[in-house]
Short mmCIF file of C-alpha atoms in Angstrom, two decimals:
data_model
loop_
_atom_site.label_atom_id
_atom_site.label_comp_id
_atom_site.label_asym_id
_atom_site.label_seq_id
_atom_site.Cartn_x
_atom_site.Cartn_y
_atom_site.Cartn_z
CA MET A 1 -122.88 74.44 154.04
CA ALA A 2 -123.21 72.24 157.10
CA ARG A 3 -124.76 68.80 156.74
CA ALA A 4 -127.69 67.68 158.88
CA ILE A 5 -126.78 65.01 161.43
CA TRP A 6 -130.43 63.91 161.65
CA THR A 7 -133.50 64.46 159.48
CA GLY A 8 -137.16 64.01 160.31
CA SER A 9 -140.01 66.22 161.44
CA VAL A 10 -141.24 68.16 164.46
CA SER A 11 -144.81 67.34 165.38
CA PHE A 12 -147.16 69.30 167.64
CA GLY A 13 -150.78 68.25 167.60
CA LEU A 14 -151.51 67.10 164.04
CA VAL A 15 -149.00 69.50 162.48
CA ASN A 16 -145.72 68.08 161.11
CA VAL A 17 -142.76 70.28 160.17
CA PRO A 18 -139.97 68.55 158.17
CA VAL A 19 -136.62 69.57 159.70
CA GLY A 20 -132.92 68.82 159.78
CA LEU A 21 -130.81 68.80 162.94
CA PHE A 22 -127.49 70.69 162.91
CA SER A 23 -124.86 71.09 165.62
CA ALA A 24 -125.02 74.62 167.09
CA THR A 25 -121.62 74.57 168.82
CA GLN A 26 -118.05 73.57 168.02
CA ASP A 27 -115.16 72.42 170.17
CA HIS A 28 -112.10 74.73 170.22
CA GLN A 29 -110.11 72.50 172.57
CA VAL A 30 -106.56 71.84 171.39
CA HIS A 31 -106.13 68.13 170.71
CA PHE A 32 -102.78 66.35 170.97
CA HIS A 33 -101.32 63.09 169.70
CA GLN A 34 -99.18 60.93 171.99
CA PHE A 35 -95.50 60.14 171.30
CA GLU A 36 -92.78 58.15 173.02
CA LYS A 37 -90.52 60.59 174.86
CA GLY A 38 -87.39 61.52 172.90
CA THR A 39 -88.79 60.17 169.62
CA SER A 40 -91.29 61.11 166.91
CA SER A 41 -93.00 57.71 167.13
CA ARG A 42 -96.76 57.80 167.76
CA VAL A 43 -98.19 55.85 170.69
CA ARG A 44 -101.35 53.90 169.80
CA ASN A 45 -104.06 52.51 172.05
CA GLN A 46 -104.84 48.83 171.64
CA ARG A 47 -107.54 46.48 172.90
CA VAL A 48 -105.64 43.95 174.98
CA ASN A 49 -106.82 40.88 176.88
CA GLU A 50 -105.78 41.65 180.47
CA ASP A 51 -105.17 37.95 181.22
CA THR A 52 -103.14 36.95 178.16
CA GLY A 53 -101.76 40.31 177.05
CA ASP A 54 -102.83 39.53 173.47
CA GLU A 55 -104.45 42.17 171.23
CA VAL A 56 -108.17 41.54 170.53
CA ASP A 57 -109.85 42.37 167.20
CA TYR A 58 -112.81 44.75 167.40
CA LYS A 59 -115.16 42.11 165.90
CA ASP A 60 -114.37 39.82 168.85
CA VAL A 61 -115.27 42.41 171.50
CA VAL A 62 -118.63 42.06 173.27
CA LYS A 63 -120.19 44.25 175.95
CA GLY A 64 -120.74 43.15 179.54
CA ALA A 65 -122.82 44.68 182.33
CA GLU A 66 -121.25 44.43 185.79
CA LEU A 67 -123.33 42.93 188.56
CA SER A 68 -122.84 43.08 192.32
CA GLY A 69 -120.06 40.80 193.50
CA GLY A 70 -117.86 41.43 190.47
CA SER A 71 -119.67 39.12 188.05
CA TYR A 72 -120.79 40.17 184.53
CA VAL A 73 -123.63 39.53 182.12
CA MET A 74 -122.39 39.42 178.51
CA LEU A 75 -124.53 41.02 175.79
CA THR A 76 -124.12 40.69 172.03
CA GLN A 77 -124.72 43.57 169.58
CA GLU A 78 -127.77 41.74 168.21
CA GLU A 79 -129.29 41.46 171.70
CA LEU A 80 -128.75 45.16 172.32
CA GLU A 81 -130.30 46.12 168.97
CA SER A 82 -133.41 44.07 169.83
CA VAL A 83 -134.29 46.41 172.71
CA GLU A 84 -133.29 49.69 171.06
CA PRO A 85 -136.01 52.30 170.57
CA GLY A 86 -137.64 52.23 167.16
CA ARG A 87 -136.12 54.11 164.26
CA SER A 88 -138.41 57.11 164.73
CA ARG A 89 -138.05 60.15 162.47
CA THR A 90 -140.30 62.38 164.55
CA ILE A 91 -139.57 64.84 167.33
CA ASP A 92 -142.81 64.64 169.30
CA ILE A 93 -143.60 67.79 171.29
CA SER A 94 -145.81 66.51 174.11
CA ASP A 95 -145.94 69.68 176.24
CA PHE A 96 -145.23 73.39 176.24
CA VAL A 97 -143.79 74.98 179.40
CA ASP A 98 -142.44 78.29 180.68
CA ALA A 99 -138.67 78.38 180.03
CA SER A 100 -137.98 79.68 183.56
CA GLU A 101 -139.38 76.44 185.02
CA ILE A 102 -136.51 74.35 183.60
CA ASP A 103 -133.32 74.42 185.64
CA PRO A 104 -130.28 74.82 183.28
CA ILE A 105 -128.69 71.78 184.97
CA TYR A 106 -130.93 69.61 182.75
CA TYR A 107 -129.48 70.95 179.48
CA GLN A 108 -126.81 68.95 177.63
CA LYS A 109 -126.04 70.12 174.09
CA SER A 110 -127.51 72.64 171.65
CA TYR A 111 -128.60 71.98 168.07
CA TYR A 112 -130.29 74.07 165.38
CA LEU A 113 -133.48 72.84 163.75
CA ALA A 114 -133.87 74.06 160.16
CA PRO A 115 -136.73 73.51 157.71
CA SER A 116 -136.13 70.78 155.13
CA GLY A 117 -136.98 72.38 151.80
CA ASP A 118 -139.17 75.29 150.71
CA THR A 119 -142.44 73.47 151.42
CA ALA A 120 -141.58 73.28 155.14
CA LYS A 121 -140.74 76.97 155.57
CA LYS A 122 -144.30 78.22 156.17
CA ALA A 123 -145.10 75.65 158.91
CA TYR A 124 -141.65 76.22 160.42
CA ALA A 125 -142.09 80.03 160.54
CA LEU A 126 -145.58 79.55 162.05
CA LEU A 127 -144.18 77.37 164.86
CA VAL A 128 -141.38 79.87 165.62
CA LYS A 129 -143.73 82.88 165.79
CA ALA A 130 -146.40 81.02 167.78
CA MET A 131 -143.87 79.92 170.41
CA GLN A 132 -142.46 83.44 170.63
CA LYS A 133 -145.90 84.98 171.09
CA ALA A 134 -146.97 82.35 173.64
CA GLU A 135 -143.58 82.68 175.41
CA ARG A 136 -143.33 78.94 175.79
CA ILE A 137 -140.84 76.23 174.86
CA GLY A 138 -141.67 72.72 173.74
CA VAL A 139 -140.69 69.54 175.60
CA ALA A 140 -140.18 66.57 173.29
CA THR A 141 -138.62 63.13 172.88
CA PHE A 142 -136.91 61.68 169.83
CA VAL A 143 -134.53 58.91 168.80
CA MET A 144 -131.10 59.57 167.28
CA ARG A 145 -128.40 56.97 166.60
CA GLY A 146 -130.19 54.29 168.59
CA LYS A 147 -130.62 56.44 171.70
CA GLN A 148 -133.72 58.15 173.03
CA TYR A 149 -133.39 61.82 174.00
CA LEU A 150 -135.43 64.23 176.06
CA ALA A 151 -135.32 67.69 174.46
CA ALA A 152 -136.42 71.28 174.88
CA ILE A 153 -137.21 73.27 171.73
CA ARG A 154 -137.13 77.07 171.97
CA PRO A 155 -137.28 79.92 169.46
CA GLN A 156 -134.20 82.13 169.03
CA ASP A 157 -134.80 85.01 166.62
CA LYS A 158 -135.94 83.17 163.47
CA VAL A 159 -134.57 79.72 164.25
CA LEU A 160 -135.59 76.86 166.52
CA VAL A 161 -132.94 75.62 168.96
CA LEU A 162 -133.16 72.08 170.30
CA GLU A 163 -131.46 71.38 173.64
CA THR A 164 -130.91 67.72 174.51
CA MET A 165 -131.64 67.19 178.20
CA TYR A 166 -130.93 64.82 181.07
CA PHE A 167 -133.80 62.74 182.36
CA ALA A 168 -134.85 63.34 185.97
CA ASP A 169 -133.07 60.25 187.34
CA GLU A 170 -129.78 61.37 185.71
CA VAL A 171 -129.52 64.58 187.78
CA ARG A 172 -128.02 64.01 191.21
CA ASP A 173 -129.64 65.33 194.39
CA PRO A 174 -127.14 67.76 195.99
CA THR A 175 -128.50 67.14 199.50
CA LYS A 176 -127.58 63.45 199.13
CA GLU A 177 -124.26 63.96 197.32
CA LEU A 178 -122.74 66.89 199.26
CA ASP A 179 -122.04 66.92 202.98
CA GLN A 180 -120.79 70.52 203.35
CA LEU A 181 -123.90 72.47 202.37
CA PRO A 182 -124.45 75.51 204.68
CA THR A 183 -128.02 74.58 205.61
CA ARG A 184 -127.93 76.14 209.11
CA THR A 185 -125.29 78.83 208.66
CA GLN A 186 -126.34 82.34 209.67
CA VAL A 187 -125.07 85.48 207.91
CA SER A 188 -125.23 89.01 209.26
CA GLY A 189 -127.39 91.66 207.61
CA LYS A 190 -124.35 93.90 207.04
CA ASP A 191 -122.42 91.14 205.28
CA LEU A 192 -125.44 90.34 203.12
CA GLU A 193 -125.97 93.99 202.17
CA MET A 194 -122.30 94.38 201.22
CA ALA A 195 -122.34 91.15 199.17
CA VAL A 196 -125.43 92.36 197.26
CA LYS A 197 -123.66 95.67 196.53
CA LEU A 198 -120.66 93.75 195.19
CA ILE A 199 -122.87 91.61 192.93
CA ARG A 200 -124.59 94.73 191.56
CA SER A 201 -121.27 96.51 190.96
CA LEU A 202 -120.05 93.50 188.93
CA THR A 203 -123.31 93.23 186.97
CA THR A 204 -122.99 93.89 183.25
CA GLN A 205 -124.81 93.21 180.01
CA TRP A 206 -124.36 89.65 178.76
CA LYS A 207 -122.10 89.59 175.71
CA PRO A 208 -120.74 86.13 174.81
CA ALA A 209 -117.81 87.69 172.90
CA ASN A 210 -116.43 89.05 176.21
CA TYR A 211 -115.46 85.55 177.29
CA ARG A 212 -112.75 83.41 175.72
CA ASP A 213 -111.07 80.08 176.37
CA THR A 214 -107.83 81.78 177.44
CA TYR A 215 -106.09 78.45 178.11
CA ALA A 216 -106.67 77.25 174.53
CA ASP A 217 -105.44 80.65 173.25
CA ARG A 218 -102.23 80.37 175.28
CA VAL A 219 -101.64 76.77 174.16
CA GLU A 220 -101.94 77.94 170.54
CA LYS A 221 -99.38 80.70 171.25
CA LEU A 222 -97.09 78.14 172.91
CA ILE A 223 -97.28 75.89 169.83
CA ASP A 224 -96.56 78.87 167.57
CA ALA A 225 -93.60 79.91 169.76
CA LYS A 226 -92.14 76.38 169.71
CA LYS A 227 -92.50 76.34 165.91
CA LYS A 228 -90.38 79.52 165.78
CA ASN A 229 -87.75 78.08 168.19
CA ARG A 230 -88.87 80.31 171.04
CA GLU A 231 -89.72 79.43 174.62
CA ILE A 232 -92.18 80.82 177.15
CA VAL A 233 -90.84 83.10 179.88
CA VAL A 234 -92.46 81.68 183.02
CA PRO A 235 -93.23 84.43 185.59
CA GLU A 236 -92.28 83.92 189.21
CA GLU A 237 -95.04 82.29 191.22
CA THR A 238 -96.55 84.20 194.11
CA GLU A 239 -97.65 82.41 197.24
CA GLU A 240 -101.40 82.23 197.67
CA ASP A 241 -103.00 82.65 201.06
CA GLU A 242 -104.81 79.33 201.00
CA GLY A 243 -106.74 78.47 204.11
CA LYS A 244 -106.05 81.87 205.65
CA VAL A 245 -108.91 83.16 207.79
CA VAL A 246 -109.93 86.63 206.59
CA ASP A 247 -112.33 89.28 207.82
CA LEU A 248 -115.34 88.72 205.55
CA LEU A 249 -116.59 92.31 205.78
CA ALA A 250 -113.11 93.72 205.05
CA ALA A 251 -112.74 91.37 202.08
CA LEU A 252 -116.12 92.49 200.72
CA GLN A 253 -115.17 96.16 201.11
CA ALA A 254 -111.83 95.59 199.34
CA SER A 255 -113.68 93.76 196.56
CA LEU A 256 -116.08 96.69 196.19
CA ASP A 257 -113.14 99.08 195.87
CA ASP A 258 -111.57 96.90 193.16
CA ALA A 259 -114.88 96.63 191.32
CA LYS A 260 -114.91 100.36 190.55
CA GLY A 261 -112.78 99.74 187.46
CA HIS A 262 -114.53 96.49 186.58
CA GLN A 263 -114.14 95.34 182.99
CA ALA A 264 -116.67 92.84 181.65
CA GLY A 265 -115.35 89.43 180.60
CA ASN A 266 -112.55 87.13 181.67
CA THR A 267 -109.65 88.66 179.70
CA GLY A 268 -109.16 91.98 181.49
CA ASN A 269 -106.52 90.81 183.98
CA LEU A 270 -104.93 88.20 181.73
CA GLN A 271 -101.14 88.35 181.86
CA LYS A 272 -99.50 88.68 178.46
CA LEU A 273 -97.57 85.64 177.31
CA ARG A 274 -93.88 86.53 176.95
CA THR A 275 -91.44 84.52 174.83
CA ARG A 276 -87.71 84.57 174.08
CA LYS A 277 -85.33 82.74 171.79
CA ALA A 278 -84.85 79.21 173.06
CA ASP A 279 -81.04 79.45 172.69
CA ASP A 280 -80.78 82.65 174.74
CA GLY A 281 -82.23 81.25 177.94
CA GLY A 282 -79.09 79.53 179.21
CA GLY A 283 -76.74 82.21 177.84
CA LYS A 284 -78.49 85.00 179.69
CA ALA A 285 -78.54 82.98 182.86
CA ASN A 286 -74.82 82.25 182.55
CA LYS A 287 -74.00 85.90 181.86
CA SER A 288 -76.02 86.94 184.87
CA ALA A 289 -74.28 84.36 187.05
CA THR A 290 -70.84 85.46 185.76
CA LYS A 291 -71.69 89.08 186.43
CA LYS A 292 -72.74 88.28 190.00
CA ALA A 293 -69.56 86.27 190.58
CA ALA A 294 -67.41 89.13 189.24
CA THR A 295 -69.22 91.60 191.49
CA LYS A 296 -68.66 89.37 194.52
CA THR A 297 -64.91 89.01 193.68
CA ALA A 298 -64.50 92.76 193.25
CA SER A 299 -66.26 93.33 196.58
CA LYS A 300 -63.92 90.89 198.30
CA ARG A 301 -60.85 92.60 196.82
CA SER A 302 -61.99 96.07 197.88
CA ALA A 303 -62.75 94.75 201.37
CA SER A 304 -59.23 93.23 201.56
CA LYS A 305 -57.68 96.53 200.48
CA ARG A 306 -59.66 98.45 203.10
CA SER A 307 -58.61 95.94 205.72
CA ALA A 308 -54.95 96.14 204.63
CA SER A 309 -55.02 99.95 204.62
CA LYS A 310 -56.39 99.95 208.16
CA LYS A 311 -53.75 97.49 209.34
CA GLY A 312 -50.86 99.48 207.70
CA PRO A 313 -50.88 102.58 210.03
CA ALA A 314 -51.33 100.39 213.08
CA ARG A 315 -48.20 98.39 212.22
CA LYS A 316 -46.20 101.61 211.69
CA THR A 317 -47.26 102.99 215.08
CA ALA A 318 -46.29 99.76 216.80
CA ALA A 319 -42.86 99.82 215.12
CA LYS A 320 -42.21 103.43 216.25
CA LYS A 321 -43.07 102.53 219.86
CA ALA A 322 -40.74 99.52 219.79
CA THR A 323 -37.90 101.72 218.41
CA LYS A 324 -38.39 104.36 221.17
CA LYS A 325 -38.34 101.68 223.87
CA ALA A 326 -35.13 100.15 222.51
CA SER A 327 -33.48 103.62 222.38
CA SER A 328 -34.43 104.38 226.01
CA ARG A 329 -32.97 101.11 227.18
CA ARG A 330 -29.65 101.79 225.41
CA LYS A 331 -29.42 105.26 227.01
CA ALA A 332 -30.14 103.86 230.44
CA SER A 333 -27.40 101.29 230.09
#
């Protein structure tokens, strides 16, 4: 069983529901260690004084906030702890809102909230069913590991899901950050109609299992192949038409034609990873090169023979003519 990473209670009004917080997701990213090239020696990161080059113990490291002009204000751990939010064990739901009003850009990470013990199950089930019937999600704040979080709590089947969120000043304004937004660009009605048709033809039912981290899968296969002394056969790269101006309507029509056999998910057109024995790579290449060289040599020889055979009759004809001329001269004399 998973262990709770935080315990406390969810409060709404005067009702308190004891809960535990559990991570709802897991990272499947392949993690690597670092080694010095050509060796099996691990490379370690060290805290080094950039002026002296000496390693610094963790206990001697303090935090500094950078100011304008390149100067710093140094802060000790004790000073930082003095302004930390209190050690609250309550997730305070202050408001309930319609889920559609929250832009997904505000969501950070998902957690499960589970009742702590049998006595909390009734209040927990009541909160889940009430939120489902009201079709609302709760907005709350809580403190975990010395940090205050904004959170959204929503019902999913029979469990409550807590989404940590960004505060308003942490989300960037795209109109201030991006200078290439098409604010005044006009599109034709025909292009728009075709684009809508394409979107509808690619529309499918959402099934999370249709989508995989194909890069992580291929890295795992690469590791397995290397373990078995095999290597990946790298396919020839095709040139992409980057920056090429295309007819938008024609591209939409071609996309619509391709969408007729659309398969949901991101694995339909994935090229199969091919491997071969690591020792055979060079041998095959050498055999192929030898074969090509032998073919070229044979071609040269046959060309020489054809050339020689053509030259042979010509030489004989020239010799006959020279003999006839010499004979005529002797008769004349």
